[in-house]
Each structure stands twice: as C-alpha cells, then as structure tokens.
Short mmCIF file of C-alpha atoms and ligand atoms in Angstrom, two decimals:
data_model
loop_
_atom_site.label_atom_id
_atom_site.label_comp_id
_atom_site.label_asym_id
_atom_site.label_seq_id
_atom_site.Cartn_x
_atom_site.Cartn_y
_atom_site.Cartn_z
CA UNK A 73 52.80 -28.94 -24.24
CA UNK A 74 51.34 -29.76 -27.89
CA UNK A 75 48.81 -28.04 -27.90
CA UNK A 76 48.61 -25.20 -30.22
CA UNK A 77 44.50 -23.99 -31.50
CA UNK A 78 43.81 -20.58 -31.43
CA UNK A 79 39.80 -21.66 -30.73
CA UNK A 80 37.81 -24.07 -29.45
CA UNK A 81 35.19 -24.80 -31.92
CA UNK A 82 34.39 -28.73 -31.64
CA UNK A 83 35.44 -31.62 -30.28
CA UNK A 84 35.41 -33.31 -33.67
CA UNK A 85 38.48 -31.49 -34.60
CA UNK A 86 40.73 -32.49 -31.95
CA UNK A 87 42.62 -35.94 -31.61
CA UNK A 88 42.55 -38.01 -28.52
CA UNK A 89 45.79 -36.49 -27.76
CA UNK A 90 44.56 -33.15 -27.36
CA UNK A 91 41.61 -34.47 -25.13
CA UNK A 92 44.22 -36.35 -23.12
CA UNK A 93 45.91 -32.85 -23.27
CA UNK A 94 43.19 -30.99 -21.74
CA UNK A 95 42.40 -33.44 -19.17
CA UNK A 96 45.74 -33.71 -17.89
CA UNK A 97 45.78 -30.03 -17.64
CA UNK A 98 42.52 -29.62 -15.85
CA UNK A 99 43.40 -31.23 -12.17
CA UNK A 100 45.65 -28.23 -10.94
CA UNK A 101 42.93 -25.74 -11.51
CA UNK A 102 40.92 -28.08 -9.45
CA UNK A 103 43.29 -28.53 -6.48
CA UNK A 104 42.69 -24.36 -6.39
CA UNK A 105 39.26 -25.28 -5.57
CA UNK A 106 40.21 -26.30 -2.36
CA UNK A 107 42.64 -23.22 -1.37
CA UNK A 108 41.08 -20.27 0.63
CA UNK A 109 42.17 -17.86 -2.33
CA UNK A 110 41.04 -19.59 -5.36
CA UNK A 111 43.03 -17.57 -7.82
CA UNK A 112 45.68 -17.96 -10.34
CA UNK A 113 47.54 -15.10 -12.27
CA UNK A 114 47.49 -16.74 -15.58
CA UNK A 115 45.01 -14.09 -17.49
CA UNK A 116 46.06 -11.34 -15.56
CA UNK A 117 45.99 -8.07 -18.25
CA UNK A 118 43.62 -10.35 -20.49
CA UNK A 119 40.38 -9.82 -21.22
CA UNK A 120 37.43 -12.27 -21.86
CA UNK A 121 34.14 -11.47 -23.46
CA UNK A 122 31.16 -13.81 -23.21
CA UNK A 123 28.16 -13.20 -26.04
CA UNK A 124 25.63 -15.02 -25.73
CA UNK A 125 22.51 -15.14 -28.45
CA UNK A 126 20.67 -17.60 -26.26
CA UNK A 127 19.82 -17.89 -22.97
CA UNK A 128 22.37 -19.34 -19.98
CA UNK A 129 22.87 -19.36 -16.74
CA UNK A 130 24.87 -22.16 -15.54
CA UNK A 131 27.51 -21.97 -18.51
CA UNK A 132 28.36 -18.30 -19.08
CA UNK A 133 28.21 -18.42 -14.68
CA UNK A 134 30.55 -21.31 -15.16
CA UNK A 135 33.18 -18.97 -17.71
CA UNK A 136 32.55 -16.29 -16.07
CA UNK A 137 33.71 -17.93 -12.97
CA UNK A 138 36.93 -19.66 -14.92
CA UNK A 139 37.99 -16.38 -16.25
CA UNK A 140 37.98 -14.69 -12.87
CA UNK A 141 39.81 -17.56 -10.93
CA UNK A 142 42.36 -17.04 -14.27
CA UNK A 143 42.28 -13.11 -13.14
CA UNK A 144 40.86 -11.92 -16.17
CA UNK A 145 38.94 -9.08 -17.04
CA UNK A 146 35.34 -10.54 -17.91
CA UNK A 147 32.67 -8.34 -19.90
CA UNK A 148 29.27 -10.06 -20.24
CA UNK A 149 27.37 -8.80 -23.56
CA UNK A 150 23.81 -9.05 -22.84
CA UNK A 151 23.03 -9.32 -26.60
CA UNK A 152 19.54 -7.53 -26.08
CA UNK A 153 21.34 -4.18 -24.90
CA UNK A 154 23.84 -4.25 -27.37
CA UNK A 155 23.75 -3.08 -31.08
CA UNK A 156 22.96 -7.06 -32.07
CA UNK A 157 19.25 -5.17 -31.56
CA UNK A 158 20.18 -2.67 -34.40
CA UNK A 159 21.21 -5.26 -36.65
CA UNK A 160 24.85 -5.08 -36.31
CA UNK A 161 26.17 -8.51 -37.80
CA UNK A 162 27.73 -11.04 -35.68
CA UNK A 163 31.15 -10.47 -37.61
CA UNK A 164 30.84 -6.60 -36.83
CA UNK A 165 30.18 -7.55 -33.47
CA UNK A 166 32.99 -9.58 -33.22
CA UNK A 167 35.25 -6.81 -34.99
CA UNK A 168 34.29 -4.25 -32.60
CA UNK A 169 35.19 -6.62 -29.47
CA UNK A 170 38.29 -7.24 -31.13
CA UNK A 171 39.24 -3.46 -31.68
CA UNK A 172 38.52 -3.13 -27.91
CA UNK A 173 41.11 -5.85 -27.62
CA UNK A 174 39.18 -8.61 -26.30
CA UNK A 175 41.20 -11.81 -26.00
CA UNK A 176 38.64 -14.70 -25.97
CA UNK A 177 35.12 -14.50 -27.25
CA UNK A 178 32.81 -17.02 -25.55
CA UNK A 179 29.91 -17.43 -28.03
CA UNK A 180 26.45 -18.94 -27.73
CA UNK A 181 24.22 -18.80 -30.55
CA UNK A 182 21.26 -20.70 -32.30
CA UNK A 183 22.64 -21.37 -35.79
CA UNK A 184 25.20 -24.15 -36.10
CA UNK A 185 28.44 -22.61 -37.71
CA UNK A 186 28.28 -18.95 -35.82
CA UNK A 187 31.68 -19.61 -33.82
CA UNK A 188 33.20 -20.88 -36.99
CA UNK A 189 32.13 -17.22 -38.79
CA UNK A 190 34.08 -15.43 -35.53
CA UNK A 191 36.98 -17.80 -35.51
CA UNK A 192 37.76 -17.29 -39.24
CA UNK A 193 37.09 -13.32 -39.13
CA UNK A 194 38.99 -12.69 -35.87
CA UNK A 195 42.52 -12.92 -34.43
CA UNK A 196 40.51 -13.37 -30.86
CA UNK A 197 40.41 -16.72 -29.34
CA UNK A 198 36.75 -18.38 -29.72
CA UNK A 199 35.25 -20.47 -27.54
CA UNK A 200 32.20 -22.35 -28.68
CA UNK A 201 29.79 -22.42 -25.57
CA UNK A 202 26.74 -24.03 -27.73
CA UNK A 203 26.07 -23.41 -31.66
CA UNK A 204 22.65 -24.90 -32.36
CA UNK A 205 22.60 -28.68 -32.88
CA UNK A 206 26.03 -28.66 -33.20
CA UNK A 207 28.70 -28.99 -30.60
CA UNK A 208 29.02 -27.76 -27.01
CA UNK A 209 32.54 -28.65 -26.49
CA UNK A 210 33.36 -27.45 -23.05
CA UNK A 211 30.14 -29.59 -21.98
CA UNK A 212 31.56 -32.44 -23.54
CA UNK A 213 34.81 -32.28 -22.01
CA UNK A 214 33.74 -31.94 -18.63
CA UNK A 215 31.36 -34.81 -18.98
CA UNK A 216 34.63 -36.44 -20.08
CA UNK A 217 36.79 -35.36 -17.20
CA UNK A 218 33.77 -36.07 -14.45
CA UNK A 219 33.87 -39.86 -16.29
CA UNK A 220 37.43 -39.95 -16.17
CA UNK A 221 37.68 -38.85 -12.32
CA UNK A 222 34.80 -41.13 -11.37
CA UNK A 223 35.87 -44.01 -13.22
CA UNK A 224 39.61 -44.07 -13.23
CA UNK A 225 39.13 -44.43 -17.06
CA UNK A 226 37.42 -43.89 -20.43
CA UNK A 227 38.95 -46.68 -22.70
CA UNK A 228 36.41 -49.69 -22.65
CA UNK A 229 33.63 -47.98 -20.52
CA UNK A 230 29.89 -48.46 -21.70
CA UNK A 231 28.47 -44.78 -21.83
CA UNK A 232 24.87 -44.39 -23.04
CA UNK A 233 23.42 -41.02 -23.71
CA UNK A 234 19.81 -40.86 -23.01
CA UNK A 235 17.08 -38.56 -24.49
CA UNK A 236 16.50 -35.65 -27.26
CA UNK A 237 19.96 -36.95 -29.61
CA UNK A 238 18.96 -35.19 -32.38
CA UNK A 239 18.35 -31.38 -31.27
CA UNK A 240 21.45 -32.12 -28.46
CA UNK A 241 25.12 -29.99 -29.00
CA UNK A 242 25.82 -31.58 -25.86
CA UNK A 243 25.25 -35.49 -27.29
CA UNK A 244 27.02 -34.34 -30.23
CA UNK A 245 30.27 -33.49 -28.37
CA UNK A 246 30.07 -36.30 -25.77
CA UNK A 247 29.69 -38.58 -28.89
CA UNK A 248 33.24 -37.25 -30.49
CA UNK A 249 35.18 -37.15 -27.41
CA UNK A 250 34.15 -40.48 -25.95
CA UNK A 251 34.67 -42.58 -29.22
CA UNK A 252 38.19 -40.93 -29.46
CA UNK A 253 38.83 -41.87 -25.93
CA UNK A 254 37.87 -45.45 -26.75
CA UNK A 255 34.57 -45.82 -24.97
CA UNK A 256 31.65 -47.74 -26.04
CA UNK A 257 29.04 -45.24 -26.96
CA UNK A 258 24.84 -45.80 -27.19
CA UNK A 259 22.07 -43.77 -27.53
CA UNK A 260 18.67 -44.57 -26.26
CA UNK A 261 15.25 -42.21 -27.12
CA UNK A 262 12.27 -42.45 -29.19
CA UNK A 263 13.07 -42.93 -32.97
CA UNK A 264 12.23 -39.66 -34.01
CA UNK A 265 14.69 -37.99 -31.82
CA UNK A 266 17.66 -39.95 -32.78
CA UNK A 267 19.51 -39.08 -36.67
CA UNK A 268 19.41 -41.39 -38.38
CA UNK A 269 23.01 -41.85 -39.68
CA UNK A 270 24.06 -41.65 -36.19
CA UNK A 271 25.79 -45.02 -36.28
CA UNK A 272 28.45 -43.82 -38.63
CA UNK A 273 29.42 -41.92 -35.61
CA UNK A 274 30.51 -45.19 -33.81
CA UNK A 275 27.20 -45.16 -31.92
CA UNK A 276 24.77 -48.34 -30.88
CA UNK A 277 21.65 -47.15 -31.22
CA UNK A 278 18.62 -48.43 -28.94
CA UNK A 279 14.60 -47.57 -28.43
CA UNK A 280 14.16 -49.64 -25.55
CA UNK A 281 15.74 -47.69 -22.48
CA UNK A 282 15.42 -51.09 -19.81
CA UNK A 283 17.25 -52.91 -22.65
CA UNK A 284 20.23 -49.90 -22.43
CA UNK A 285 20.77 -49.65 -19.18
CA UNK A 286 21.47 -53.13 -18.20
CA UNK A 287 25.35 -52.95 -19.85
CA UNK A 288 25.62 -48.97 -19.11
CA UNK A 289 28.96 -47.97 -16.82
CA UNK A 290 27.83 -44.39 -17.32
CA UNK A 291 24.15 -43.06 -17.71
CA UNK A 292 24.27 -39.29 -19.49
CA UNK A 293 20.49 -37.68 -19.06
CA UNK A 294 19.91 -34.89 -21.79
CA UNK A 295 17.46 -32.29 -21.68
CA UNK A 296 14.08 -33.07 -23.58
CA UNK A 297 14.81 -29.50 -25.52
CA UNK A 298 10.60 -28.95 -25.96
CA UNK A 299 12.06 -25.20 -27.01
CA UNK A 300 13.59 -26.63 -30.41
CA UNK A 301 11.06 -29.33 -31.34
CA UNK A 302 10.17 -28.18 -35.10
CA UNK A 303 8.26 -30.55 -36.17
CA UNK A 304 6.17 -33.23 -34.39
CA UNK A 305 8.87 -35.33 -33.35
CA UNK A 306 8.18 -35.55 -29.88
CA UNK A 307 5.59 -37.75 -28.41
CA UNK A 308 3.50 -36.65 -25.75
CA UNK A 309 5.20 -35.97 -22.20
CA UNK A 310 3.15 -38.53 -20.72
CA UNK A 311 4.17 -41.21 -23.36
CA UNK A 312 7.86 -39.90 -22.95
CA UNK A 313 8.52 -40.20 -19.03
CA UNK A 314 6.65 -43.64 -19.51
CA UNK A 315 9.46 -44.93 -21.59
CA UNK A 316 12.21 -42.80 -21.18
CA UNK A 317 12.14 -41.49 -17.68
CA UNK A 318 15.25 -42.18 -15.44
CA UNK A 319 13.86 -43.55 -12.79
CA UNK A 320 15.40 -45.02 -9.19
CA UNK A 321 13.53 -48.35 -10.48
CA UNK A 322 15.17 -48.47 -13.73
CA UNK A 323 18.38 -47.29 -11.94
CA UNK A 324 18.00 -50.51 -10.43
CA UNK A 325 18.39 -52.51 -13.43
CA UNK A 326 21.75 -50.94 -14.36
CA UNK A 327 24.92 -51.68 -12.65
CA UNK A 328 25.27 -50.96 -8.92
CA UNK A 329 27.97 -48.38 -9.35
CA UNK A 330 26.85 -46.82 -12.69
CA UNK A 331 27.47 -43.24 -13.02
CA UNK A 332 24.32 -40.96 -13.50
CA UNK A 333 24.98 -37.78 -15.07
CA UNK A 334 22.90 -34.51 -16.61
CA UNK A 335 23.86 -31.00 -18.30
CA UNK A 336 21.48 -29.42 -16.97
CA UNK A 337 19.04 -27.83 -16.92
CA UNK A 338 17.85 -30.85 -15.47
CA UNK A 339 13.43 -31.50 -15.67
CA UNK A 340 13.02 -33.01 -12.63
CA UNK A 341 10.03 -35.48 -13.21
CA UNK A 342 10.61 -35.49 -17.43
CA UNK A 343 13.67 -36.89 -18.18
CA UNK A 344 14.65 -37.69 -14.82
CA UNK A 345 13.00 -38.44 -11.19
CA UNK A 346 14.12 -36.64 -8.46
CA UNK A 347 14.54 -39.62 -6.48
CA UNK A 348 17.13 -40.68 -9.40
CA UNK A 349 18.89 -37.08 -9.46
CA UNK A 350 19.70 -36.85 -5.96
CA UNK A 351 20.93 -40.69 -5.45
CA UNK A 352 24.39 -41.65 -4.60
CA UNK A 353 24.99 -42.47 -8.39
CA UNK A 354 24.51 -39.20 -9.51
CA UNK A 355 27.10 -36.65 -10.21
CA UNK A 356 25.52 -33.78 -11.57
CA UNK A 357 27.20 -31.24 -8.66
CA UNK A 358 30.37 -32.32 -9.75
CA UNK A 359 29.86 -32.08 -13.19
CA UNK A 360 29.35 -28.21 -12.30
CA UNK A 361 32.51 -27.78 -10.29
CA UNK A 362 34.23 -29.67 -13.10
CA UNK A 363 32.97 -27.49 -15.48
CA UNK A 364 35.01 -24.22 -14.23
CA UNK A 365 37.91 -26.49 -14.00
CA UNK A 366 37.86 -27.68 -17.44
CA UNK A 367 37.01 -24.16 -18.62
CA UNK A 368 40.20 -22.65 -16.97
CA UNK A 369 42.14 -25.27 -18.64
CA UNK A 370 40.48 -24.44 -22.26
CA UNK A 371 41.45 -20.52 -21.39
CA UNK A 372 45.12 -21.21 -20.25
CA UNK A 373 45.77 -23.31 -23.75
CA UNK A 374 44.22 -21.74 -25.93
CA UNK A 375 46.92 -19.32 -28.22
CA UNK A 376 45.01 -15.94 -29.07
CA UNK A 377 46.21 -14.06 -32.01
CA UNK A 378 47.70 -17.28 -33.52
CA UNK A 379 46.93 -19.03 -36.20
CA UNK A 380 46.22 -22.74 -36.04
CA UNK A 381 49.96 -23.72 -37.38
CA UNK A 382 52.23 -21.47 -35.67
CA UNK A 383 54.11 -22.56 -32.00
C1 LIG B 579 22.79 -27.24 -22.62
C2 LIG B 579 23.21 -26.59 -23.57
O1 LIG B 579 22.55 -25.17 -23.94
O2 LIG B 579 23.30 -27.39 -24.76
N1 LIG B 579 23.25 -26.52 -20.90
C3 LIG B 579 23.99 -26.20 -20.70
O3 LIG B 579 24.97 -25.89 -21.41
N2 LIG B 579 23.68 -25.72 -19.47
C4 LIG B 579 21.96 -28.41 -22.07
C5 LIG B 579 20.59 -28.19 -22.50
O4 LIG B 579 20.24 -27.15 -22.80
O5 LIG B 579 19.87 -29.13 -22.39
#
C-alpha cells in the first residue's frame, strides 16, 4: 500500500496512483453494506471528531456512519455550543481535541485553508469536509467512484459540471480528480459563475448548456449557492432556470445512457427539475451510499500521528 498521508486536504495534492489506491480500497467497504452486520473492527479504540463550522446534514452524517461502521468512537462537536463562541482560536480548539487524544478531526469551515492550518499544527489526521470555495475532497472521491462504478472507467469520458462553478468546492475537487484520471472535463454555466482562469486546469468552458450536454457521458449538476453570492453575479432565478436548469427535455438531447449526478442538497425546480432528478439516468442516491464507503476507505488509509514522509 503506497498511501502514506496523514491528512486529506484536497485532491489537488494527490496523484493518479493515490486516487487509484483510494478507489481500489472502497469496494470491500461497500461489500460490507450488503451484510446484516455492517461493521468492521478497523478503528476500534480510535476517536473521530467532526468539527463543523458550517451547516451540514449529509456530509456530517455520512462521516459519522463511516466512522461508526469502522468501530471508532465518534464525537460531533457542535460549534455553537463549544468554546468557539467564546473566541477560542481554531488552533486552540484543535489542540484541545488533540489533548483529548482525538485521532482524526473532520473539519468543515467557510475559510479556505482552515483544514491546512490544523494539519500543520497537529499530529492528528485532518480530513477536509469542505473549506470555502476551495475543495471538498471526499465529495470529489465519491463522485469519481460513482462514475467509475457506473461507467466501468473514467479515462476518456466526457464529464460536464453544470452551474455555480465559482463558489463550488465540489466542482474544484471533481476537476482535480477527473483530469488526473484522464477524463475530458467541461463546465457549463453563466459567465459570471465560471472562474476566468478555469481553462488552465484543463477544462473546456461552455456558456450554452444545450450545446454542452450533447457529448456528455456524465452530467454533474451543482447546487446554486445563493448563500455564497457576495456580488451581483447571479442572474435572476427565473433566468437561471430558463438557461441552465437540467430538465427532462434537456436530458433528452444528451446520450441515452448519460449518468446524472448531484452532490446534494438539491434545489428541485432551480438547478434540476424533479422529473430529471428522479429519472433512471440519475445516480444521486447511489452517490450517497458510495459516500459512506469512500469515507471509510479514507479513514482506513490515512495515518494519524505520522508525517507525510514517514512510512
Ligand atoms: C456540498 C458542499 O457543502 O460543498 N454539499 C455537500 O457536501 N453535501 C455542496 C453544496 O453545498 O452545494
């Protein structure tokens, strides 16, 4: 096993071999889900803390279930009820958790780089569960796994990410992982919601969704992040729906076996119509199931209390 990392901060820091190691490790955990006893003893005696500074249901629950299925003790730190509201710094919060012998801290923060600050300060394994607009590596990995599982390969596939690319950490992690794995990645959305330098990451840009979906093998629809819009970048919801909502009618213009994904939470009727979300092309529930197996694999592979350069 070549995977020697203490932390998972982003998919931009991993190479193709690392991504393949993770994908290969997921399958046995997924097989476990078909048994009546869905637990493995892998992390008995280890403590996993979830430290979420932003709201989340899906990701936090998924990590909690993943850690519990590996037999870890799990503590969910509710930030509002903690010393954070008393002004404790991020590093002090982390050091306190480390002093309580936490082995893994799973952090979500609105600030890009917050997980890295903890990773540098602590021996504990840090897993980024979403930092600002930067990365959401386990979501990128579960998307990658779902594509591989459903399509049998990733290399050479045309993968289209639709919507608010600028504010989406999911889009960034998808782009890093998919381009490294040899997929042809394209993005589609309003010009104001697509970073101007995105082509540098090896991504094709479309402003016309109907044009973009024709050649796609996979369409990953992103949530419109109305809470993150700081300037007037977003057209009216009505205009967005007209031009960029993935509807069943639009889906009919794509390949008949196109795979439709969404990281959740979905705004039905905004970025995706209900008939598209519930269509047979959609793998949205499979993404959720795969998310648990992928997070189990990540917890299994990371090495707490070791530097990146040790074995
Ligand atoms: C994503 C996130 O928080 O970045 N959601 C998630 O992980 N379930 C995507 C989103 O919020 O739109």
